[in-house]
Structure formats: C-alpha cells, structure tokens
Short mmCIF file of C-alpha atoms and ligand atoms in Angstrom, two decimals:
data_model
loop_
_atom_site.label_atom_id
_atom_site.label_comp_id
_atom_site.label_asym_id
_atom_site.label_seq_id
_atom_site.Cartn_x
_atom_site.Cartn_y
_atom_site.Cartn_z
CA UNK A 281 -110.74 -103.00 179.21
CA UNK A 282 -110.66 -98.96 178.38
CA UNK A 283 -110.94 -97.51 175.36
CA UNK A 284 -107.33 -96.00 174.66
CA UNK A 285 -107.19 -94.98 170.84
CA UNK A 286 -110.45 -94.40 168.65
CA UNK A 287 -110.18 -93.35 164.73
CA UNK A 288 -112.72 -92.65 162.12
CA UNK A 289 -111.76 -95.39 159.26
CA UNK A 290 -113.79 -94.59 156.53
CA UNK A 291 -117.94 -94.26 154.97
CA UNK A 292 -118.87 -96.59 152.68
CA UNK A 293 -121.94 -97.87 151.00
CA UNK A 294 -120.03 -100.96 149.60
CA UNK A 295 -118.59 -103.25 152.22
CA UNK A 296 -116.90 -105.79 149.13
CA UNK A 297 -114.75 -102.69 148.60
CA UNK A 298 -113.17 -102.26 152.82
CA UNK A 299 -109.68 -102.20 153.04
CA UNK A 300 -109.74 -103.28 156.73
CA UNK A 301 -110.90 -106.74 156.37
CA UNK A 302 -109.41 -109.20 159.20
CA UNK A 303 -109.65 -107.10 162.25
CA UNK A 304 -112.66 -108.51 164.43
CA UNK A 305 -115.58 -106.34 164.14
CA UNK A 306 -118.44 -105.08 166.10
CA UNK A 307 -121.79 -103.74 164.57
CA UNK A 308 -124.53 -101.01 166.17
CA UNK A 309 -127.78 -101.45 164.98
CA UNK A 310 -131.17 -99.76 165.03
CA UNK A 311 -133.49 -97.56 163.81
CA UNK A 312 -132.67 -94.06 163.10
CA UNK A 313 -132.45 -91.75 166.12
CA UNK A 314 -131.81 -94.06 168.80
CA UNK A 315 -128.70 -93.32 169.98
CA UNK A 316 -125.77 -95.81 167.82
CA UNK A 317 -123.66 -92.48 167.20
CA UNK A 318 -124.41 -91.38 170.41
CA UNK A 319 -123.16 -94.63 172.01
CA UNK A 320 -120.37 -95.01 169.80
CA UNK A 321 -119.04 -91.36 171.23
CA UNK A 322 -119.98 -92.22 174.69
CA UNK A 323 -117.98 -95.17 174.97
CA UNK A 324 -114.99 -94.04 173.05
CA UNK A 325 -115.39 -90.82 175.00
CA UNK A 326 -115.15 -88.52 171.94
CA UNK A 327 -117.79 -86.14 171.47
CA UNK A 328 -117.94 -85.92 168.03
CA UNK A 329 -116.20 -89.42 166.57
CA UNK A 330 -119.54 -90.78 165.32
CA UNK A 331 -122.01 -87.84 163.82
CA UNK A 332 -124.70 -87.55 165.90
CA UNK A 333 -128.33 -86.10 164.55
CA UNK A 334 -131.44 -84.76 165.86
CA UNK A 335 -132.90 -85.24 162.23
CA UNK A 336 -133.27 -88.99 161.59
CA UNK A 337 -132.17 -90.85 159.21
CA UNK A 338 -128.85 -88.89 158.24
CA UNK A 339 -126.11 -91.56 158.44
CA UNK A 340 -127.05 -93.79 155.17
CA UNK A 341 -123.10 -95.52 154.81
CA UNK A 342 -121.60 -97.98 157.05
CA UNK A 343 -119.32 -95.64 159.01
CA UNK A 344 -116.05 -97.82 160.38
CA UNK A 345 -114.45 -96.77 163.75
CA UNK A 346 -110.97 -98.19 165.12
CA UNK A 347 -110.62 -98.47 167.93
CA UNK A 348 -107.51 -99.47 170.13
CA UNK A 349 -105.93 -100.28 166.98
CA UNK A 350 -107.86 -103.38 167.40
CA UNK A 351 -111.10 -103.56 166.61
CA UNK A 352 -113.93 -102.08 163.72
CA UNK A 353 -116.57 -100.62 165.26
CA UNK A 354 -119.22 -100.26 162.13
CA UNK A 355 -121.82 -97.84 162.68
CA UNK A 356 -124.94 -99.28 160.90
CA UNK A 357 -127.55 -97.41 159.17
CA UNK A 358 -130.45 -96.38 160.66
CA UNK A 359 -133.77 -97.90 159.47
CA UNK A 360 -137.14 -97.20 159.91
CA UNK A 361 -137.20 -93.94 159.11
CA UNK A 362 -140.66 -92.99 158.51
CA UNK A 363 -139.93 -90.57 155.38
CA UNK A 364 -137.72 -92.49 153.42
CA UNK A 365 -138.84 -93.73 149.99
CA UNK A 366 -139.71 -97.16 148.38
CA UNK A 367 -136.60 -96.77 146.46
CA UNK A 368 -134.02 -96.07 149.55
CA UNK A 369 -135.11 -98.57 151.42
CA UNK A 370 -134.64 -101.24 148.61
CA UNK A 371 -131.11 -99.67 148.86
CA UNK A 372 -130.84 -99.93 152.76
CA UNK A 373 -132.07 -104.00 152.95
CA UNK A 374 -129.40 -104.31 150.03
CA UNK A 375 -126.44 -102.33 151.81
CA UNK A 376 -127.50 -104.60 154.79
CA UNK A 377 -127.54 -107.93 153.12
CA UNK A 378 -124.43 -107.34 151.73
CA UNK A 379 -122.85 -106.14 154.57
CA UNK A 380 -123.92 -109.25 156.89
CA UNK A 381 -123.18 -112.25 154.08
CA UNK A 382 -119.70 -110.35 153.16
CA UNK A 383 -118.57 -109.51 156.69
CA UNK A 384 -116.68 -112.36 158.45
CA UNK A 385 -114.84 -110.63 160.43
CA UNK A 386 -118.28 -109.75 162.44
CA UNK A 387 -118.37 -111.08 165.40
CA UNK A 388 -121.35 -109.18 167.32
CA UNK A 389 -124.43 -107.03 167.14
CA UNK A 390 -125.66 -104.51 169.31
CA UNK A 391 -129.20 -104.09 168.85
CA UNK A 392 -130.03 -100.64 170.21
CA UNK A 393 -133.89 -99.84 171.20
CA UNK A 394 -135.24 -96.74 172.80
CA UNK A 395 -135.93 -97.92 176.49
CA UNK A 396 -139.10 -95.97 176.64
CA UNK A 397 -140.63 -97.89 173.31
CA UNK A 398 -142.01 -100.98 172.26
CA UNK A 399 -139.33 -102.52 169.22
CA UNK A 400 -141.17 -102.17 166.18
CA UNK A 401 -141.58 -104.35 162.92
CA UNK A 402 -138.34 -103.56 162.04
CA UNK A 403 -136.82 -104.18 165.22
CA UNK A 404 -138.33 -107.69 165.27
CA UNK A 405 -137.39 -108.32 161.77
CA UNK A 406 -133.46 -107.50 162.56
CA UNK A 407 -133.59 -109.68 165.36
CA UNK A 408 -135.50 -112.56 163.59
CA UNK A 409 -132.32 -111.90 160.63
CA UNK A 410 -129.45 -112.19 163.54
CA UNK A 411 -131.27 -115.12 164.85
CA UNK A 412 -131.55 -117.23 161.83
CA UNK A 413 -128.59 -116.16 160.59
CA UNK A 414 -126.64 -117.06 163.70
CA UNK A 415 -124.93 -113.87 164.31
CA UNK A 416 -124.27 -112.77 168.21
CA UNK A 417 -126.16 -109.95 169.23
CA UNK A 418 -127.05 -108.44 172.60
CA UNK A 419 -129.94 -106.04 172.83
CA UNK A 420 -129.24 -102.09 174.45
CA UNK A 421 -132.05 -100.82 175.73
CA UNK A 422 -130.80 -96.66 175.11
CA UNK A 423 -131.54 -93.39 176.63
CA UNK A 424 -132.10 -95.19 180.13
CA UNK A 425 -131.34 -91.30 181.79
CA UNK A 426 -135.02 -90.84 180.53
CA UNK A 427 -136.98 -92.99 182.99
CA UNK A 428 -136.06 -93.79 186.34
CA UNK A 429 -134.16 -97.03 187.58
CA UNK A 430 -137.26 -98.25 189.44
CA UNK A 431 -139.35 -98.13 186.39
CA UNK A 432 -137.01 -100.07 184.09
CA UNK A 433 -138.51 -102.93 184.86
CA UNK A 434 -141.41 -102.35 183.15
CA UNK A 435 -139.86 -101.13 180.25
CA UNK A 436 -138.24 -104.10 179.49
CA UNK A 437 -140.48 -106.54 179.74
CA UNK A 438 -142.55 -105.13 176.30
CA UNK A 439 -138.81 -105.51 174.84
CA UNK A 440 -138.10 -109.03 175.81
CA UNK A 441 -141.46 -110.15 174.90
CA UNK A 442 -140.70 -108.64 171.50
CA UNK A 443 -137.41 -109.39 171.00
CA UNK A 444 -137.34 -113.12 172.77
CA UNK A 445 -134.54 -111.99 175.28
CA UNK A 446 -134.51 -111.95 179.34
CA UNK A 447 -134.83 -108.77 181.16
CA UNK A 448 -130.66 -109.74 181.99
CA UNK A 449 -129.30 -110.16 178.88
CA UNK A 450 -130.61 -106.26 178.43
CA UNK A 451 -127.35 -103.79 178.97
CA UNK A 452 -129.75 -100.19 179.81
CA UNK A 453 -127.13 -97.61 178.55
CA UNK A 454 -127.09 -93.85 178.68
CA UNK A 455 -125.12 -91.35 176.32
CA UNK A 456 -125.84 -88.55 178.54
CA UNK A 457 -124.95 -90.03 181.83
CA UNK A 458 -122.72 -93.32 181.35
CA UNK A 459 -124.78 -95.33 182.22
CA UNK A 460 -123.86 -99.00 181.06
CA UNK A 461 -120.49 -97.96 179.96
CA UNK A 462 -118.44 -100.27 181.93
CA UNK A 463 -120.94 -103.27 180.83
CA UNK A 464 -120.59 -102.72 177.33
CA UNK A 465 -116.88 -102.63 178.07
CA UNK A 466 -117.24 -105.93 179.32
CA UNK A 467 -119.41 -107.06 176.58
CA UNK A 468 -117.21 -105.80 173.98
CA UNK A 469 -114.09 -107.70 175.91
CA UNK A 470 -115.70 -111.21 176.35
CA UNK A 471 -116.65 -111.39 172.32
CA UNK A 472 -113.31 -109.88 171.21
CA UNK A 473 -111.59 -113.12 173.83
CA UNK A 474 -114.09 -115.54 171.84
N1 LIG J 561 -131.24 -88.28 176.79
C1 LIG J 561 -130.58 -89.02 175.90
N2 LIG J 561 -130.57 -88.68 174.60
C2 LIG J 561 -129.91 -89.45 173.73
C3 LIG J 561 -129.23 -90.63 174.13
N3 LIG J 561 -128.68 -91.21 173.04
C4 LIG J 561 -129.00 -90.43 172.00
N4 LIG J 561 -129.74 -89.37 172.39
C5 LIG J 561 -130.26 -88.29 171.51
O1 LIG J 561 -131.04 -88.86 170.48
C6 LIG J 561 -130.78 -88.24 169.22
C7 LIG J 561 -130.30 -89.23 168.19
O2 LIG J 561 -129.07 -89.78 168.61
P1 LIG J 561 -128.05 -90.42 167.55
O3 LIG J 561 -126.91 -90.96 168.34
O4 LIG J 561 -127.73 -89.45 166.47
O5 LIG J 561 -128.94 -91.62 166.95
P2 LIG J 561 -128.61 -92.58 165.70
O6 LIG J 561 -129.45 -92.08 164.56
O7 LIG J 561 -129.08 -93.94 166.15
O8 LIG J 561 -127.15 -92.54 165.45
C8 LIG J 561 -129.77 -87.12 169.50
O9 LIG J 561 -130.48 -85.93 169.68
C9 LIG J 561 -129.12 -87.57 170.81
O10 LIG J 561 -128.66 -86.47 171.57
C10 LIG J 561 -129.26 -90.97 175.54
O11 LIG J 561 -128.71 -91.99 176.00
N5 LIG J 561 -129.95 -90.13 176.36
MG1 LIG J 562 -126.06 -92.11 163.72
#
C-alpha cells in the first residue's frame, strides 16, 4: 500500500464529540518528544501534516489525520512530560480513558519508544492498559538513524524485557532516513484487511 491522500481532520480534546466516527482508526502513542508527529509526516510524506516540536509536551488534543480517504490516523498526546502539573495530567489519563472506552472504530496502537532508552513507568503502564484492555498494538522502536544497525540488538532487548514483546515484533523506524517506512506500510495494511 502507498500513502496517496493525507488531510488534517480536526484537534479535539473530546473524542464523544468526532464527527468521523466509522472509518477504522489507527492510534500513535508515546511520551512526548519521541517522534509520533514526526512519524506521522514521514509516512504520509508531508513535512508539516502533524506539528512537530523540539519543546515537549506541545500537542495536548487528539489530532485526527485522513488518510487515503480511508483511514483516521489519531495523533495521541504525549505523556510523561516531566513539567507538567498534578492537574494536567489528571486531564491527560481522562482525555485518554475516554478516548480508548469511546473509540470503536480503533483498531491498533503504535507504541512509539526512543530506541536509545529504556520504556519508562509510563511506557509500561500504556502497554499493561492495551494489554488488559485487549487493544492491538505493535511497539516502534524511533529514531533508529541514531545508533547503528549492528547495535540494535542491544537496544531492544531492555525494550522487550520491559514491554513483554520479541525483538521481531519491534518495527525500528526513522523520520530522518525512512527507515521502517515500508514495514509500517505493511503493518498499517494487514490491520486495516482484519
Ligand atoms: N534523528 C531523529 N530525530 C527524530 C526522529 N523522530 C523525531 N525526531 C526529533 O525529535 C523531536 C520530537 O519529535 P516529534 O515528532 O515532535 O515528537 P512527538 O512529541 O512524539 O510528536 C523533534 O526534534 C524531531 O525532529 C527520528 O526518527 N530521528
Ligand atoms: Mg507531536
């Protein structure tokens, strides 16, 4: 599959109120700064589709991409942002909550974690969420253009202990050289033929 047509839908905090419902849908999750806008651009190949930050912790909505006029790509919000109140992220684990019990249409998470890092708390507690909850995911391991292919290896295996995955069922994708692009392709075509 290619990615022929990709729109900005709309930001929302409140995913009760999304006038798209029925179209399967694809989530990107992880904390802030690891690359979801990033990858989003990459694999529509639009530079600036998804807003992409060097200061964490900026996109705080669901932001909803079509794309091939056939799928909802939702851009997640970031969490574990290190600066953010009590009070906003009460509001984030609500926005969340909400979105995952509400959102049938959803039939897959990405899990994004930085290659070169260990998943944290709040990595482990997403994943423990998806797996109770019995929602699809597949964990990205991002930024792969920042250690060599020989070491990735090593990388993983910290994030498959963590995350209770196998060192296969990790796509390694890159933003800033494609890396992984075709795979998530593929990904993204055998849960849309589910
Ligand atoms: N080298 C490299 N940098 C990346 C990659 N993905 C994201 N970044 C950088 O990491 C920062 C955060 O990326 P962004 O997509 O905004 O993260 P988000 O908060 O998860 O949406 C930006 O400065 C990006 O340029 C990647 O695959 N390789
Ligand atoms: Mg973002």
């Amino acid at each position: 599959m290619e990615i022929r047509t990709a729109e900005f839908v709309t930001s929302m905090a409140d995913y009760g109120k999304f006038p798209g419902r029925g179209l399967p849908q694809i989530a990107v999750a992880g904390k802030s700064n690891v690359g979801k806008s990033t990858l989003i651009n990459r694999l529509c190949r639009r530079n600036k589709l998804a807003r992409t930050s060097s200061t964490p912790g900026k996109t705080r909505l669901l932001n909803v991409f079509l794309l091939n006029g056939e799928f909802h790509l939702v851009d997640l919000p970031g969490y574990g942002f290190a600066k953010v109140d009590k009070q906003e992220k009460l509001r984030w684990g609500k926005m969340m909550q909400d979105y995952f019990t509400q959102a049938e249409e959803l039939k897959h998470v990405l899990c994004l974690v930085d290659i070169r890092h260990e998943p944290t708390e709040d990595d482990i507690t997403m994943n423990r969420f998806l797996r109770e909850s019995g929602i699809p995911f597949s964990v990205i391991a991002t930024k792969a253009d920042k250690i060599s292919r020989g070491a990735r290896m090593k990388h993983l295996a910290p994030i498959c202990r963590a995350l209770s995955v196998q060192p296969w069922e990790v796509l390694c994708f890159s933003g800033e050289d494609g890396t992984g692009r075709p795979e998530l392709l593929g990904l993204i075509e055998r849960v849309l033929k589910e």
